Amino acid sequence: MDQKSTYRTSVRRATVQVGGSPSNMYRPEYQVEQFGLQASPRDTSKIWELMDSYQGSDKVALQQSIVHHVEYTLARTRFDFSKFHSYQALSHSVRDRLIEAFNDTNLHFHQMDAKRIYYLSLEFLIGRCLQNALVNLDLEDDYREALLELGYKLEELYDEEVDPALGNGGLGRLAACFLDSLATLNYPSFGYGIRYTYGIFKQLIKDGYQVESPDFWLNQGNPWEIERLDVQYQIRFYGFVKKVWDHGVERSVWEGGETIMARAYDTPIPGYNTQNTIALRLWKSHPASEFDFSSFNTGDYFKALEQRQKAEYITSVLYPNDSTDAGKELRLKQQYLLVSASMQDIVRRFKRRKVLDWNAFPSKVAVQLNDTHPALAIVELLRILIDIEQLDNMSAWQIVTKSFNYTNHTVLPEALEKWGVPLIEKLLPRHLEIIYLINFLFLEKVQQKYPNNWGKLSALSIVEEEGTKKVRMSNLSIVGSKFVNGVAKIHTELLKTTIFKEFFEMHPNKFQNKTNGVTPRRWVRCANPALAALYDRVLGSDKWVQDMEQLKQLEPNATDPQFVRDFQMIKMENKERFVHWIRKTCQVDLNIDSLFDIQAKRIHEYKRQLMNILYVIYRYLVIKESSPEERKRIVPRSVCFGGKAAPGYANAKRVIKLINSVADVVNNDHQIGDLLKVVFMPNYNVSNAQIIIPAAELSQHISTAGTEASGTSNMKFIMNGCLILGTLDGANVEIDEAVGRENIFIFGTQVEDVDNMKEKMRNTDPHEYFPQELLKVFQEIDNGRFGHNEELRWIIDSIRHKNDNYLVGQDFKDYIKAQQQVDELYRQPNEWAKKSIYNAIRSFKFSSDRTIQEYAEEIWQLKPIKVPEPAAQKHERVKGITLSKSQQEMADKIKN
Ligand code: NBG
């Protein structure tokens, strides 16, 4: 495990050895005058002197800091603290070190007048923080050693941390991977989101059904966040718009209604092997004042408190819908709270610059909209610029359209957000006016380009006129943005040719592709330390963690017997860890020698977990019918499913029930034994994904072509040396290109044929449309082989009456064939291992570092700015930075 001393290339040491004893490294020092404090008569040199060095990272310093927090933060006695207290004290100790880097980063960016990227997202699925922080700070081994002497194993303390689950699935996890890459690549950046009191529900399985239980993740406190009592903004809802005349100009004033406060909570996000540590700033709603004095004075004390509770309710719960639009008023409030607080914060930061020049705004601010959920930010910035900063409409519009960019994450119609005009009018009356203004300006351009073309006008309009008027958030996002991007090549092509066709024809240069990526820090270095150590050893350093292309050098190793054996051993260890976890969580014993076949993702009809479980039934029936001789040749499989269903999504919930019903029968069938096991892993989340993914040998990404925008777990699985069984959909298409067709199992209808196949499905007698193998499976379910449960039949009914919209029947035969190829290959362990290795070492394209670099260069025009490294000598430390000539030139160039 102790690879650091040999392979780490860390620049982050906080302690050096001077004359045989540890000495702390020095921090940079900045000019206070530049922070708007010049009026202060206070001499701050003493403070700079007192805080001139970083906290130590030698063993004694770490131990002292842990016991210090046991006593002074937790108020426990130093001789009596539990594992959980130990986790808490450790976290506070790590947090101290994070905060130093975090503060220096903020000072540095400010001093450099950096352009920043602001990533706005309703979801950040960051997962546990402790191990990630230790790895990125290069302190994991030091703390491990320090803790051992205190009687604790570091790895055991990792399990004490709750998993902050402030997201649904891929979209929120992508945002978290992006923050890690932004910090690691030294890009000045901020994540802005919501601090939900309740994250995504915890999934329990009772009698085979999903049961949702609230996730009150803050129950035991959260050592990773910093509450900013001084960073609060007023947020208004409802009310009315008053028009006033001011020096011959009509101005709008939004008044009345309700106001609440949004308060900032910062989580420092450290980069790997760099001082740069950025902020994830999450907003929580608070009452505007402690009491409503009018109710208080009339003696209605409880009414006053009720008001307080109402305000806090806004950020209390994450909507548990993945890729569907809930359309609820409270959700709109959440969205507006996020964008209003964030835009106020961004404007405040911009206004701290020495000269106020609004035209410079786009050269200092780039905002990325993670889907349309924060699209109102466009309107909110306009409101601030026009109504508060008193810019004219056109100047404000110019600034906005140069600052915003929008990422689309789905083409599914049910996910495209639309808000009813009456709701927006009631909740945000001034914003509705501004939306109409934008739409008017935009449609004038459309009219110029396509005179009297009503088809174009109605497709492009931000406001949908049919039925109850609605605001189309994607149209608003496109019109208000400089660039729009999809998240995988095939997805971007679909945007251009289907849902955003008219926009693409009008503004072809607005559209870009940015294929998603995942961070190798969490998904290889943290989740699979043994594989990471193998890479370190063979490559001679850990540089690959920051530069995944280094893995190219391992091409010859894929056929080196020793490397293959090492790889197989690592997979075996990861499988053992997984078996242990499955035994504990599911009470099922898996055969370690069986093929570990995993499908873990949100349950959705388009992702076709149904096809997978129907195939499992087919496989079960085949085994049942096999002779003892035939059985000997059957490859044993453990098929594991994981994923949550949205609480209101009946079909998805029924699929979970079907999986569990099949598991019940198969796992208890003594004739089957170890040849087949079926498991539903409850409560799939980031922390158990870190156990599941490294253990997988086959992973399934089998969505109907054209439905999965990208998928990102496919990337995590291949990075951990796993083969994919998948369709040519989302990022699978690029994975296929990267790893080579001989190293992936591809099947199914291709995107260009999907419409024809659906047509065929609707026009064919189901008995002809569905293959015999599948009809047999239907029959067994109908006959009650997996329980006499009406619901199980309803699931089949959802596809068997010419309503198989996701083409399960169409693709089933090809799927069986691909599954046979899987079995064939698994019979040759070395071949299997070699192909798995090719997947791992050819996965470098799917590092989120590559993705973020593309965003930075092609969308944000953003340059990295590195915070000075700790100095060993006092005179070496950086003092009062001023821009160098080249930095100044760069800053001028970026200005547009
Ligand atoms: C999801 C897509 C995934 C994609 C992630 C991240 C939404 C709306 N979309 O395919 O379904 O990987 O976004 O881009 O959650």
PDB file of C-alpha atoms and ligand atoms in Angstrom, residues 123 168-172 174 321-324 370-371 373 407-410 412 415 487 516 606-607 707-715 730, ligand 1:
ATOM      1  CA  GLU A 123     -27.608  18.343  -8.161  1.00  0.00           C
ATOM      2  CA  ASN A 168     -30.390  11.509  -8.611  1.00  0.00           C
ATOM      3  CA  GLY A 169     -27.932   9.860 -10.955  1.00  0.00           C
ATOM      4  CA  GLY A 170     -25.598  10.636 -13.824  1.00  0.00           C
ATOM      5  CA  LEU A 171     -26.296  14.334 -14.061  1.00  0.00           C
ATOM      6  CA  GLY A 172     -25.432  15.046 -10.434  1.00  0.00           C
ATOM      7  CA  LEU A 174     -21.110  14.316 -13.540  1.00  0.00           C
ATOM      8  CA  ASN A 321     -36.999  12.283 -10.479  1.00  0.00           C
ATOM      9  CA  ASP A 322     -34.293  11.314 -12.863  1.00  0.00           C
ATOM     10  CA  SER A 323     -34.915  12.452 -16.423  1.00  0.00           C
ATOM     11  CA  THR A 324     -38.531  13.445 -15.821  1.00  0.00           C
ATOM     12  CA  ASN A 370     -26.209  21.900 -16.048  1.00  0.00           C
ATOM     13  CA  ASP A 371     -29.357  21.089 -18.000  1.00  0.00           C
ATOM     14  CA  HIS A 373     -32.881  23.327 -14.290  1.00  0.00           C
ATOM     15  CA  THR A 407     -25.487  21.548 -21.532  1.00  0.00           C
ATOM     16  CA  ASN A 408     -28.363  19.340 -22.601  1.00  0.00           C
ATOM     17  CA  HIS A 409     -28.491  15.894 -20.972  1.00  0.00           C
ATOM     18  CA  THR A 410     -31.434  14.181 -22.601  1.00  0.00           C
ATOM     19  CA  LEU A 412     -36.463  12.258 -23.854  1.00  0.00           C
ATOM     20  CA  ALA A 415     -37.593  15.359 -19.342  1.00  0.00           C
ATOM     21  CA  VAL A 487     -22.732  14.992 -23.767  1.00  0.00           C
ATOM     22  CA  ASN A 516     -18.720  13.219 -20.667  1.00  0.00           C
ATOM     23  CA  TYR A 606     -35.420   3.133 -21.654  1.00  0.00           C
ATOM     24  CA  LYS A 607     -32.460   1.554 -19.820  1.00  0.00           C
ATOM     25  CA  THR A 707     -32.237   7.220 -25.592  1.00  0.00           C
ATOM     26  CA  GLU A 708     -29.228   7.352 -23.230  1.00  0.00           C
ATOM     27  CA  ALA A 709     -27.523  10.702 -23.734  1.00  0.00           C
ATOM     28  CA  SER A 710     -24.163   9.389 -22.602  1.00  0.00           C
ATOM     29  CA  GLY A 711     -24.069   7.203 -19.541  1.00  0.00           C
ATOM     30  CA  THR A 712     -21.061   7.669 -17.306  1.00  0.00           C
ATOM     31  CA  SER A 713     -20.919   4.470 -15.291  1.00  0.00           C
ATOM     32  CA  ASN A 714     -19.941   2.695 -18.522  1.00  0.00           C
ATOM     33  CA  MET A 715     -16.738   4.780 -18.290  1.00  0.00           C
ATOM     34  CA  GLY A 730     -24.600   7.279 -25.742  1.00  0.00           C
TER      35      GLY A 730
HETATM   36  C1  NBG B   1     -28.469  12.126 -17.797  1.00  0.00           C
HETATM   37  C2  NBG B   1     -28.452  11.124 -18.934  1.00  0.00           C
HETATM   38  C3  NBG B   1     -27.208  10.265 -18.909  1.00  0.00           C
HETATM   39  C4  NBG B   1     -25.980  11.146 -18.842  1.00  0.00           C
HETATM   40  C5  NBG B   1     -26.097  12.111 -17.670  1.00  0.00           C
HETATM   41  C6  NBG B   1     -24.919  13.061 -17.599  1.00  0.00           C
HETATM   42  C7  NBG B   1     -30.373  13.513 -17.071  1.00  0.00           C
HETATM   43  C8  NBG B   1     -31.397  14.500 -17.481  1.00  0.00           C
HETATM   44  N1  NBG B   1     -29.571  13.041 -18.022  1.00  0.00           N
HETATM   45  O1  NBG B   1     -27.150   9.479 -20.059  1.00  0.00           O
HETATM   46  O2  NBG B   1     -29.608  10.326 -18.865  1.00  0.00           O
HETATM   47  O3  NBG B   1     -24.825  10.379 -18.706  1.00  0.00           O
HETATM   48  O4  NBG B   1     -27.265  12.882 -17.797  1.00  0.00           O
HETATM   49  O5  NBG B   1     -24.763  13.753 -18.769  1.00  0.00           O
HETATM   50  O6  NBG B   1     -30.289  13.177 -15.927  1.00  0.00           O
END
